[in-house]
Short mmCIF file of C-alpha atoms and ligand atoms in Angstrom, two decimals:
data_model
loop_
_atom_site.label_atom_id
_atom_site.label_comp_id
_atom_site.label_asym_id
_atom_site.label_seq_id
_atom_site.Cartn_x
_atom_site.Cartn_y
_atom_site.Cartn_z
CA MET A 5 -21.06 26.78 8.17
CA SER A 6 -21.62 26.01 4.00
CA ARG A 7 -21.09 24.10 2.06
CA GLU A 8 -17.49 25.78 1.13
CA ASP A 9 -15.80 25.98 4.62
CA TYR A 10 -15.39 22.04 4.24
CA GLU A 11 -13.00 20.26 2.48
CA ILE A 12 -13.60 16.75 0.46
CA VAL A 13 -11.61 13.66 0.68
CA ILE A 14 -10.87 11.40 -1.49
CA GLY A 15 -8.64 7.94 -1.81
CA LEU A 16 -10.32 5.17 -4.33
CA GLU A 17 -9.19 2.28 -5.17
CA VAL A 18 -9.47 1.28 -8.12
CA HIS A 19 -9.68 -2.62 -9.56
CA ALA A 20 -8.54 -3.72 -13.91
CA GLU A 21 -8.31 -7.25 -15.23
CA LEU A 22 -5.37 -7.95 -16.65
CA SER A 23 -5.65 -8.66 -20.34
CA THR A 24 -3.42 -11.73 -19.74
CA LYS A 25 -4.72 -14.86 -22.42
CA THR A 26 -5.11 -17.12 -18.85
CA LYS A 27 -6.61 -16.50 -15.67
CA ILE A 28 -3.70 -15.80 -12.52
CA PHE A 29 -3.70 -19.45 -11.38
CA CYS A 30 -4.66 -21.71 -14.36
CA SER A 31 -4.71 -22.29 -17.86
CA CYS A 32 -8.29 -21.30 -18.72
CA PRO A 33 -9.05 -18.62 -21.15
CA THR A 34 -9.99 -14.74 -19.87
CA GLU A 35 -11.96 -13.19 -22.51
CA PHE A 36 -15.52 -11.87 -21.41
CA GLY A 37 -18.36 -12.54 -22.71
CA ALA A 38 -18.53 -16.78 -23.00
CA GLU A 39 -21.46 -19.58 -22.41
CA PRO A 40 -21.12 -19.39 -18.31
CA ASN A 41 -18.79 -22.23 -16.47
CA THR A 42 -17.01 -23.25 -20.18
CA HIS A 43 -14.13 -20.87 -19.21
CA THR A 44 -13.55 -23.27 -16.58
CA CYS A 45 -11.78 -26.47 -14.96
CA PRO A 46 -10.44 -27.65 -11.51
CA VAL A 47 -8.04 -25.17 -9.98
CA CYS A 48 -10.70 -22.07 -10.30
CA MET A 49 -13.83 -23.69 -9.00
CA ALA A 50 -12.18 -24.94 -5.96
CA MET A 51 -11.69 -29.11 -6.54
CA PRO A 52 -10.51 -30.21 -3.57
CA GLY A 53 -6.65 -31.01 -4.07
CA ALA A 54 -6.85 -28.60 -7.31
CA LEU A 55 -2.88 -26.66 -6.68
CA PRO A 56 -2.35 -22.86 -7.94
CA VAL A 57 0.35 -21.98 -10.35
CA LEU A 58 1.35 -18.87 -11.01
CA ASN A 59 1.33 -17.16 -14.10
CA GLU A 60 4.03 -15.15 -14.84
CA LYS A 61 2.54 -12.98 -17.55
CA VAL A 62 1.26 -10.88 -13.97
CA VAL A 63 4.25 -10.58 -12.48
CA GLU A 64 5.25 -8.96 -15.52
CA TYR A 65 2.08 -6.98 -16.01
CA ALA A 66 2.06 -6.02 -12.55
CA VAL A 67 5.19 -4.70 -12.72
CA LYS A 68 4.93 -2.67 -15.98
CA ALA A 69 2.49 -1.13 -14.01
CA GLY A 70 3.60 -0.23 -10.80
CA LEU A 71 7.42 1.02 -13.20
CA ALA A 72 4.68 3.60 -15.31
CA THR A 73 3.03 4.62 -11.97
CA ASN A 74 7.06 5.41 -10.10
CA CYS A 75 6.65 3.24 -8.36
CA GLU A 76 9.17 1.09 -6.40
CA ILE A 77 9.24 -2.56 -7.16
CA ALA A 78 9.39 -5.32 -4.91
CA ARG A 79 11.93 -7.84 -4.39
CA ASN A 80 10.27 -9.46 -2.39
CA SER A 81 6.41 -10.74 -2.24
CA LYS A 82 4.58 -13.17 -1.78
CA SER A 83 0.30 -13.93 -2.06
CA ASP A 84 -1.83 -14.27 0.81
CA ARG A 85 -5.60 -15.37 1.64
CA LYS A 86 -7.81 -12.74 2.15
CA ASN A 87 -10.26 -15.20 3.52
CA TYR A 88 -14.58 -14.49 3.41
CA PHE A 89 -17.03 -16.17 2.23
CA TYR A 90 -19.51 -14.91 -1.47
CA PRO A 91 -21.17 -16.91 -3.44
CA ASP A 92 -18.51 -16.73 -6.41
CA LEU A 93 -16.05 -17.62 -4.83
CA PRO A 94 -15.59 -21.62 -4.60
CA LYS A 95 -12.18 -21.56 -1.90
CA SER A 96 -14.48 -19.02 0.18
CA TYR A 97 -11.10 -16.91 0.49
CA GLN A 98 -9.74 -14.95 -2.69
CA ILE A 99 -5.53 -14.92 -3.34
CA SER A 100 -4.49 -11.88 -2.76
CA GLN A 101 -1.00 -9.42 -1.26
CA PHE A 102 -1.02 -7.57 2.68
CA ASP A 103 1.46 -6.32 3.31
CA MET A 104 3.62 -7.80 0.78
CA PRO A 105 2.91 -5.63 -2.26
CA LEU A 106 4.14 -6.69 -5.70
CA CYS A 107 4.32 -2.21 -6.59
CA GLU A 108 4.42 0.64 -3.52
CA LYS A 109 4.89 4.67 -3.27
CA GLY A 110 4.70 5.07 -6.84
CA TYR A 111 2.97 8.16 -8.48
CA VAL A 112 1.39 9.43 -11.24
CA GLU A 113 0.85 13.18 -12.28
CA ILE A 114 -2.97 14.98 -13.04
CA GLU A 115 -3.82 18.59 -13.73
CA ASP A 116 -6.27 20.34 -10.41
CA LYS A 117 -9.57 22.18 -10.82
CA ASN A 118 -7.30 25.54 -11.65
CA GLY A 119 -5.37 23.27 -13.86
CA GLU A 120 -1.85 23.16 -12.34
CA LYS A 121 -0.39 20.07 -12.03
CA LYS A 122 -0.91 17.84 -9.17
CA LYS A 123 0.30 14.53 -8.12
CA ILE A 124 -1.21 11.72 -6.86
CA GLY A 125 0.29 9.21 -4.73
CA ILE A 126 0.23 5.73 -4.93
CA THR A 127 -0.16 3.45 -1.82
CA ARG A 128 0.73 0.18 -3.88
CA ILE A 129 0.01 -1.83 -6.55
CA HIS A 130 -1.11 -5.47 -5.89
CA ILE A 131 -2.37 -8.80 -7.45
CA GLU A 132 -5.06 -10.67 -6.88
CA GLU A 133 -7.78 -13.37 -8.50
CA ASP A 134 -11.37 -11.99 -9.43
CA ALA A 135 -13.97 -13.21 -8.92
CA GLY A 136 -16.71 -15.17 -10.41
CA LYS A 137 -20.01 -13.87 -10.75
CA LEU A 138 -23.82 -14.11 -10.11
CA ASN A 139 -27.27 -14.33 -12.69
CA HIS A 140 -29.86 -13.03 -10.41
CA ASN A 141 -33.55 -13.80 -11.82
CA GLU A 142 -32.74 -15.93 -14.72
CA PHE A 143 -34.72 -18.95 -12.81
CA SER A 144 -37.49 -17.75 -11.23
CA GLY A 145 -36.19 -14.95 -8.89
CA GLY A 146 -32.49 -17.36 -7.68
CA SER A 147 -28.41 -16.42 -8.64
CA LEU A 148 -26.69 -19.00 -10.48
CA VAL A 149 -22.77 -18.66 -10.29
CA ASP A 150 -21.09 -17.76 -13.09
CA LEU A 151 -17.77 -19.03 -12.87
CA ASN A 152 -15.60 -18.15 -16.17
CA ARG A 153 -14.20 -14.32 -14.29
CA ALA A 154 -13.23 -16.61 -10.96
CA GLY A 155 -9.91 -16.86 -11.09
CA VAL A 156 -9.07 -13.18 -14.04
CA PRO A 157 -5.71 -12.00 -13.14
CA LEU A 158 -6.97 -8.57 -11.48
CA ILE A 159 -3.85 -5.40 -10.16
CA GLU A 160 -5.21 -3.20 -7.48
CA THR A 161 -3.98 0.25 -7.06
CA VAL A 162 -5.11 1.97 -4.26
CA SER A 163 -4.49 5.58 -4.67
CA GLU A 164 -3.49 8.11 -1.55
CA PRO A 165 -6.02 10.01 0.23
CA ASP A 166 -4.43 13.38 -2.10
CA ILE A 167 -7.92 13.66 -4.43
CA ARG A 168 -9.85 16.75 -3.33
CA SER A 169 -13.08 16.90 -5.23
CA SER A 170 -14.86 15.24 -7.43
CA LYS A 171 -13.02 16.93 -10.81
CA GLU A 172 -10.31 15.76 -9.59
CA ALA A 173 -11.39 11.08 -8.86
CA GLU A 174 -12.87 12.03 -12.20
CA ASN A 175 -8.70 13.57 -14.13
CA TYR A 176 -6.83 10.51 -11.87
CA LEU A 177 -9.39 7.82 -13.12
CA ARG A 178 -8.78 8.87 -16.56
CA LYS A 179 -4.94 9.22 -16.44
CA LEU A 180 -3.91 5.51 -14.26
CA LYS A 181 -7.22 4.22 -16.98
CA SER A 182 -5.21 5.99 -19.93
CA ILE A 183 -1.53 4.79 -18.30
CA PHE A 184 -2.83 1.17 -18.18
CA GLU A 185 -4.12 0.89 -22.43
CA TYR A 186 -0.81 2.50 -23.39
CA ILE A 187 1.39 -0.01 -21.81
CA GLU A 188 -1.25 -2.41 -22.97
CA VAL A 189 -1.68 -4.22 -19.15
CA SER A 190 -5.50 -4.17 -19.72
CA ASP A 191 -8.08 -3.07 -21.82
CA CYS A 192 -10.17 -1.34 -19.58
CA LYS A 193 -13.88 -1.57 -20.25
CA MET A 194 -15.35 -0.48 -17.82
CA GLN A 195 -18.74 -1.04 -19.75
CA GLU A 196 -16.83 -4.63 -19.52
CA GLY A 197 -15.83 -3.88 -15.52
CA SER A 198 -12.86 -4.59 -16.51
CA PHE A 199 -11.65 -0.84 -15.00
CA ARG A 200 -13.43 -0.06 -12.15
CA ALA A 201 -12.92 1.84 -8.56
CA ASP A 202 -13.81 2.29 -4.83
CA VAL A 203 -14.29 5.30 -3.95
CA ASN A 204 -13.62 6.64 -0.25
CA VAL A 205 -15.45 10.22 0.62
CA SER A 206 -14.93 12.12 3.52
CA VAL A 207 -15.43 15.77 4.80
CA ARG A 208 -13.15 17.28 6.89
CA LYS A 209 -13.58 21.22 7.70
CA LYS A 210 -11.15 23.73 5.77
CA GLY A 211 -7.88 24.21 7.43
CA THR A 212 -8.48 20.98 9.33
CA LYS A 213 -5.16 17.89 9.80
CA GLU A 214 -7.12 14.62 11.07
CA PHE A 215 -9.14 13.59 7.85
CA GLY A 216 -12.44 13.06 8.64
CA THR A 217 -14.51 9.40 8.88
CA ARG A 218 -14.77 8.23 5.11
CA THR A 219 -17.51 6.19 3.52
CA GLU A 220 -16.72 3.73 0.67
CA MET A 221 -18.95 3.23 -2.43
CA LYS A 222 -17.57 -0.12 -3.97
CA ASN A 223 -17.61 -1.33 -7.37
CA MET A 224 -18.55 1.72 -9.63
CA SER A 225 -17.38 1.31 -12.74
CA SER A 226 -18.59 5.02 -15.02
CA PHE A 227 -17.54 8.40 -14.81
CA ARG A 228 -20.66 10.37 -14.20
CA SER A 229 -21.86 7.88 -11.72
CA ILE A 230 -18.38 8.13 -9.45
CA VAL A 231 -18.61 12.20 -9.97
CA ARG A 232 -22.10 12.61 -8.39
CA ALA A 233 -21.98 9.95 -6.24
CA ILE A 234 -18.72 12.03 -4.76
CA GLU A 235 -21.13 15.03 -4.16
CA TYR A 236 -23.27 13.63 -3.50
CA GLU A 237 -22.07 11.77 -0.64
CA ALA A 238 -20.16 15.02 -0.07
CA ASP A 239 -23.68 16.77 0.90
CA ARG A 240 -24.92 14.29 2.59
CA GLN A 241 -21.57 14.15 5.27
CA ILE A 242 -21.76 17.76 5.39
CA ASP A 243 -25.28 17.93 6.47
CA VAL A 244 -24.89 15.01 9.07
CA ILE A 245 -22.14 16.23 10.44
CA GLU A 246 -23.98 20.38 10.58
CA GLU A 247 -26.97 18.55 12.23
CA GLY A 248 -23.99 17.31 14.83
CA GLY A 249 -24.24 14.23 14.05
CA LYS A 250 -21.47 11.21 13.37
CA ILE A 251 -20.12 10.18 10.47
CA GLU A 252 -20.01 6.13 10.66
CA GLN A 253 -17.15 4.04 9.04
CA GLU A 254 -19.74 2.22 6.04
CA THR A 255 -20.00 0.01 2.98
CA LEU A 256 -22.19 2.19 1.37
CA ARG A 257 -24.10 1.52 -1.87
CA TRP A 258 -24.83 4.48 -5.07
CA ASP A 259 -28.64 4.63 -7.03
CA ASP A 260 -27.72 5.73 -9.87
CA VAL A 261 -31.87 6.51 -10.73
CA SER A 262 -32.18 7.44 -7.09
CA GLY A 263 -29.33 9.88 -7.19
CA LYS A 264 -28.87 8.08 -3.54
CA THR A 265 -26.27 6.10 -1.71
CA PHE A 266 -27.94 3.54 0.86
CA SER A 267 -25.45 1.75 3.75
CA MET A 268 -24.57 -1.63 2.82
CA ARG A 269 -22.80 -3.16 5.68
CA ASP A 270 -20.44 -1.83 8.17
CA LYS A 271 -16.67 -1.15 6.73
CA GLU A 272 -14.97 -4.65 7.74
CA ASP A 273 -11.64 -4.70 8.61
CA ALA A 274 -7.94 -6.29 7.69
CA GLN A 275 -7.96 -8.74 10.23
CA ASP A 276 -12.06 -9.37 10.07
CA TYR A 277 -10.88 -11.35 6.72
CA ARG A 278 -8.04 -13.27 9.07
CA TYR A 279 -4.75 -12.75 6.23
CA PHE A 280 -2.16 -15.31 5.93
CA PRO A 281 0.84 -16.46 3.45
CA ASP A 282 -0.60 -18.90 0.76
CA PRO A 283 1.08 -22.32 1.52
CA ASP A 284 -0.04 -23.16 -2.10
CA LEU A 285 2.66 -20.53 -3.54
CA VAL A 286 6.16 -20.00 -3.25
CA ALA A 287 7.06 -16.24 -2.49
CA ILE A 288 8.18 -13.91 -5.43
CA ARG A 289 11.78 -13.15 -5.89
CA LEU A 290 12.55 -10.62 -9.06
CA SER A 291 16.15 -9.49 -9.72
CA ASP A 292 16.88 -6.32 -10.84
CA GLU A 293 18.15 -7.43 -14.24
CA TYR A 294 13.57 -8.66 -14.94
CA ILE A 295 12.46 -5.45 -13.78
CA GLU A 296 15.04 -3.36 -15.49
CA ASN A 297 14.13 -5.24 -18.85
CA ILE A 298 10.87 -4.91 -18.48
CA LYS A 299 11.56 -1.21 -17.39
CA ASN A 300 13.69 -0.50 -20.38
CA ASN A 301 10.98 -1.64 -23.06
CA LEU A 302 7.91 -0.44 -21.58
CA PRO A 303 5.44 0.81 -24.53
CA GLU A 304 5.71 4.91 -25.01
CA LEU A 305 3.28 6.47 -22.21
CA PRO A 306 0.74 9.91 -23.10
CA GLU A 307 2.82 11.84 -21.44
CA SER A 308 5.14 11.86 -24.26
CA ARG A 309 3.89 11.18 -27.19
CA LYS A 310 2.28 14.71 -25.98
CA ALA A 311 5.58 16.12 -26.10
CA ARG A 312 5.77 14.70 -30.13
CA TYR A 313 1.98 15.95 -31.26
CA MET A 314 3.02 19.63 -29.35
CA SER A 315 7.08 19.63 -31.27
CA GLU A 316 6.32 17.10 -34.07
CA LEU A 317 3.21 18.11 -34.96
CA GLY A 318 3.09 21.57 -33.98
CA LEU A 319 -0.48 20.84 -32.11
CA SER A 320 -2.08 22.69 -28.86
CA GLU A 321 -1.13 21.99 -25.82
CA LYS A 322 -4.72 21.36 -25.21
CA ASP A 323 -5.38 19.53 -28.58
CA SER A 324 -2.48 17.12 -27.53
CA ASN A 325 -3.72 16.70 -24.19
CA LEU A 326 -6.84 15.67 -26.01
CA LEU A 327 -5.59 13.84 -28.06
CA THR A 328 -3.40 11.63 -25.82
CA ALA A 329 -5.90 11.13 -23.20
CA SER A 330 -7.15 8.22 -24.35
CA LYS A 331 -5.17 5.83 -26.29
CA HIS A 332 -7.31 4.82 -28.76
CA LEU A 333 -9.20 8.39 -29.66
CA SER A 334 -4.55 8.46 -29.55
CA ASN A 335 -4.52 5.95 -32.31
CA MET A 336 -8.18 6.85 -34.87
CA PHE A 337 -5.20 9.68 -34.99
CA GLU A 338 -2.29 8.22 -35.64
CA GLU A 339 -3.68 5.64 -38.35
CA ALA A 340 -6.27 7.98 -40.50
CA SER A 341 -3.05 10.69 -40.06
CA ALA A 342 -1.18 8.32 -41.78
CA ILE A 343 -3.72 7.24 -44.04
CA CYS A 344 -4.46 10.72 -45.31
CA GLY A 345 -1.94 12.92 -44.69
CA ASN A 346 -2.84 16.06 -43.72
CA HIS A 347 -2.87 16.09 -39.41
CA LYS A 348 -4.87 19.23 -38.75
CA LEU A 349 -7.73 17.97 -40.10
CA VAL A 350 -7.94 14.63 -38.33
CA ALA A 351 -7.64 16.37 -35.42
CA ASN A 352 -10.56 18.38 -35.99
CA TRP A 353 -12.49 16.42 -36.85
CA LEU A 354 -11.84 13.78 -33.81
CA LEU A 355 -11.96 16.59 -31.37
CA SER A 356 -14.96 18.21 -32.72
CA ASP A 357 -18.24 16.66 -33.70
CA ILE A 358 -16.77 13.05 -33.17
CA SER A 359 -15.87 14.05 -28.81
CA ARG A 360 -19.33 15.49 -29.26
CA ILE A 361 -20.54 12.69 -30.45
CA LEU A 362 -18.67 10.28 -28.30
CA ASN A 363 -20.41 12.61 -25.02
CA GLU A 364 -24.02 12.49 -25.96
CA LYS A 365 -23.76 8.89 -26.27
CA GLU A 366 -21.89 9.08 -23.37
CA ILE A 367 -19.91 6.39 -24.45
CA GLU A 368 -15.70 5.77 -24.59
CA ALA A 369 -13.47 6.58 -27.60
CA ASP A 370 -12.66 2.84 -27.53
CA GLN A 371 -16.49 2.80 -28.40
CA ILE A 372 -16.39 4.24 -31.11
CA PRO A 373 -17.60 1.47 -34.06
CA PHE A 374 -15.63 3.03 -37.42
CA THR A 375 -12.14 2.37 -38.19
CA ALA A 376 -9.84 5.34 -38.12
CA GLU A 377 -9.39 3.72 -42.50
CA GLN A 378 -13.12 5.65 -42.91
CA LEU A 379 -12.10 8.61 -41.07
CA ALA A 380 -9.21 8.71 -43.50
CA LYS A 381 -11.74 8.14 -45.96
CA MET A 382 -13.73 10.91 -44.96
CA ILE A 383 -11.11 13.80 -44.33
CA THR A 384 -10.39 12.80 -48.23
CA LEU A 385 -13.33 13.72 -49.37
CA ILE A 386 -13.79 16.70 -47.98
CA GLU A 387 -10.10 17.69 -49.05
CA LYS A 388 -10.64 16.81 -52.96
CA GLY A 389 -14.43 19.04 -52.67
CA THR A 390 -16.26 15.77 -52.61
CA ILE A 391 -18.43 17.03 -49.55
CA SER A 392 -18.85 20.25 -47.73
CA SER A 393 -18.23 19.91 -44.86
CA ALA A 394 -21.70 20.41 -44.48
CA ILE A 395 -21.65 17.06 -45.61
CA ALA A 396 -19.06 15.35 -43.41
CA LYS A 397 -20.93 16.61 -40.48
CA LYS A 398 -24.07 14.13 -40.87
CA VAL A 399 -21.39 11.16 -42.75
CA VAL A 400 -19.87 11.33 -39.40
CA GLU A 401 -23.49 10.89 -37.31
CA GLU A 402 -24.15 7.78 -40.20
CA LEU A 403 -20.88 6.69 -39.16
CA PHE A 404 -21.54 6.17 -35.66
CA GLU A 405 -25.02 4.88 -36.65
CA ASN A 406 -23.21 3.23 -39.91
CA PRO A 407 -19.73 2.58 -39.75
CA LYS A 408 -19.01 1.70 -43.01
CA ASP A 409 -16.98 3.41 -46.07
CA PRO A 410 -17.96 7.21 -46.45
CA GLU A 411 -18.21 6.91 -50.77
CA GLU A 412 -20.19 4.28 -50.36
CA ILE A 413 -22.88 6.47 -47.73
CA ILE A 414 -22.32 9.37 -48.96
CA LYS A 415 -23.95 7.32 -52.96
CA GLU A 416 -26.48 5.93 -50.68
CA LYS A 417 -27.64 9.46 -49.62
CA GLY A 418 -26.99 11.06 -52.77
CA TRP A 419 -25.48 12.94 -50.91
CA ILE A 420 -21.98 14.31 -53.40
CA GLN A 421 -21.20 18.14 -53.61
CA ILE A 422 -22.39 19.72 -56.17
CA SER A 423 -19.69 22.05 -57.94
CA ASP A 424 -20.72 22.09 -61.32
CA GLU A 425 -20.44 25.75 -62.53
CA GLY A 426 -23.65 25.21 -64.22
CA ALA A 427 -25.70 23.78 -61.31
CA ILE A 428 -24.71 26.37 -58.74
CA LYS A 429 -24.88 28.87 -60.93
CA GLU A 430 -29.50 28.02 -61.26
CA VAL A 431 -29.06 28.32 -57.68
CA VAL A 432 -27.67 31.76 -56.61
CA LEU A 433 -29.75 33.10 -59.31
CA LYS A 434 -33.15 31.30 -57.14
CA ILE A 435 -31.97 32.90 -54.40
CA ILE A 436 -30.85 36.48 -55.61
CA GLN A 437 -34.66 36.37 -57.03
CA ALA A 438 -36.77 34.83 -53.90
CA ASN A 439 -34.38 37.86 -51.50
CA PRO A 440 -34.85 41.49 -53.65
CA GLN A 441 -33.75 43.15 -49.86
CA SER A 442 -30.56 41.07 -49.12
CA VAL A 443 -30.22 42.11 -52.92
CA ALA A 444 -31.00 45.23 -52.02
CA ASP A 445 -29.06 45.20 -48.21
CA PHE A 446 -25.63 44.30 -50.86
CA LYS A 447 -26.45 46.88 -52.76
CA ALA A 448 -25.80 49.35 -49.86
CA GLY A 449 -22.77 48.24 -48.51
CA LYS A 450 -23.65 45.76 -46.32
CA ASP A 451 -21.27 42.57 -47.39
CA LYS A 452 -23.19 40.15 -44.49
CA ALA A 453 -25.69 39.98 -46.90
CA VAL A 454 -23.72 37.51 -49.04
CA GLY A 455 -22.92 35.11 -46.16
CA PHE A 456 -26.80 34.69 -45.90
CA LEU A 457 -27.33 33.88 -49.04
CA VAL A 458 -25.10 31.50 -48.90
CA GLY A 459 -26.98 30.01 -46.23
CA GLN A 460 -29.58 30.00 -47.64
CA ALA A 461 -28.54 28.46 -51.04
CA MET A 462 -27.26 25.90 -48.35
CA LYS A 463 -30.60 25.30 -47.07
CA GLU A 464 -32.57 25.45 -50.65
CA THR A 465 -29.48 22.41 -51.78
CA LYS A 466 -29.48 20.32 -47.79
CA GLY A 467 -25.75 21.42 -48.25
CA LYS A 468 -24.88 19.79 -51.10
CA ALA A 469 -24.14 22.92 -52.87
CA ASN A 470 -20.13 24.01 -52.80
CA PRO A 471 -20.30 27.10 -50.16
CA GLN A 472 -16.84 28.45 -51.93
CA MET A 473 -18.62 27.94 -55.29
CA LEU A 474 -21.38 29.42 -53.68
CA ASN A 475 -19.79 32.78 -52.83
CA LYS A 476 -17.64 33.80 -55.07
CA MET A 477 -20.93 33.21 -56.98
CA PHE A 478 -22.77 35.17 -55.18
CA ILE A 479 -20.84 38.06 -55.36
CA GLU A 480 -20.35 37.59 -59.13
CA GLU A 481 -23.82 37.54 -59.78
CA LEU A 482 -24.64 40.79 -57.59
CA LYS A 483 -21.91 43.07 -58.96
CA LYS A 484 -23.28 42.80 -62.08
P1 LIG B 28 -9.31 -0.59 3.20
O1 LIG B 28 -8.97 -1.76 1.80
O2 LIG B 28 -9.71 -0.95 4.35
O3 LIG B 28 -10.91 -0.05 2.70
P2 LIG B 28 -7.21 1.26 2.91
O4 LIG B 28 -7.12 1.41 4.87
O5 LIG B 28 -6.09 0.32 1.93
O6 LIG B 28 -8.68 0.19 3.24
O7 LIG B 28 -7.74 2.06 2.71
C1 LIG B 28 -8.84 2.35 0.93
C2 LIG B 28 -8.52 4.09 0.62
O8 LIG B 28 -8.94 5.22 1.57
C3 LIG B 28 -7.19 4.99 -0.65
O9 LIG B 28 -7.63 4.81 -1.23
C4 LIG B 28 -7.34 5.31 0.62
O10 LIG B 28 -6.09 6.53 -0.17
C5 LIG B 28 -8.69 5.91 1.14
N1 LIG B 28 -8.99 6.52 2.32
C6 LIG B 28 -8.18 6.10 3.92
N2 LIG B 28 -8.36 7.64 4.67
C7 LIG B 28 -9.13 8.28 3.51
C8 LIG B 28 -10.30 8.99 4.49
N3 LIG B 28 -10.48 9.60 6.08
N4 LIG B 28 -10.97 9.43 3.28
C9 LIG B 28 -11.24 9.45 2.04
N5 LIG B 28 -9.80 8.34 1.65
C10 LIG B 28 -9.55 7.60 2.37
ZN1 LIG B 29 -9.35 -23.11 -14.62
MG1 LIG B 30 -11.57 -0.97 0.55
#
């Protein structure tokens, strides 16, 4: 049998750090990047006798996430202790939720590989605390513990094993990320680990009902690695099965450099954790009014923004999809359009050159270093004819490297478009002189020759000449 005879089955567990100001059970700040162990107190350092108190905002954010992903919200819920030892977990247990999560039975809609709409089931969303961080090798090979992250609130979103390819997994993750960004429960900065996924993969022969044994790759935080890891792992499992072997249920580590997975440990079971209700915390009871109130105050979701772009702005479905896929991109689009008043041009630049550079740099829209104002300014310069689109391309590159007012950029670089008749004429005459063949072609009826000459003139002026003026003047001169 070949690879085509198998189907990949994927289920994802996503951890998103909530953007509450304070931690889940104490009032320490959640801010990223502080000096080690400065955002700590007796509660999140697990001093004896220190007691947790649940941050109400955490419940609110989790309910928001549940409502935005079509979940049922539990009126009764509770906190449980998940027991395990690790040096970044000072209590030796994590406060999580076991059998009574806040949200259950939801779904998000994605596009499958044929571009058809497909629902991916969400089993549950529960709240829990993050662990600290180990910094390895900073002092003579040892490890140091930083507890700033200990107690930062997380929501864990567990999907049903409904995902059937690496592309669908990426689409699902992008969708979930964009929903969390829109409802402002998490900043979802993957590079800071605030949106990360445990990836469960199995394979089965097509047409089989039962799932195969899965393996799990933990804590992955880049779309590219997740896609590569799924492809590699599915191939590896198929090879094992084809050779008559059996897949072990285990936790694997993905190594981005070698592009392979390595065995880490046997998969642990729920019973290994000895879950039990945390006696230090009261049960969570939510009233219908409380939930209704959150529902009525949910911000606009990507789907409705997309619909608005299509109906109000006349953008295509594809463009609307791309623009709304990330809240940052979509916000930048709206802000820049509001400033310069030309949403078509803003959309074009965001979806062409700017998206291309994001891809090349392998960064996400939230890492765009320039502001909507700066983008709008550039659009205005194009509209006024101060710069050509050839120069605007260079301005965009520069905005990524050295973000500042585009007007300053073009002044500094001397990139102002040449729109002076005399100067244009000078270039046109020079190019005509140097290209007698093209002149002859034009006279013989080959209109295309003008395009070539304009290209030469652009080269001569390093892209600074106004292309419309060039075009017009070449024709005038050639017809003389
Ligand atoms: P755990 O926390 O032990 O990893 P769960 O039973 O909650 O446990 O499952 C975790 C994830 O694994 C879920 O997203 C689920 O969809 C996925 N999953 C379960 N069985 C399979 C399978 N056979 N193949 C792929 N994914 C699976
Ligand atoms: Zn604290
Ligand atoms: Mg798991």
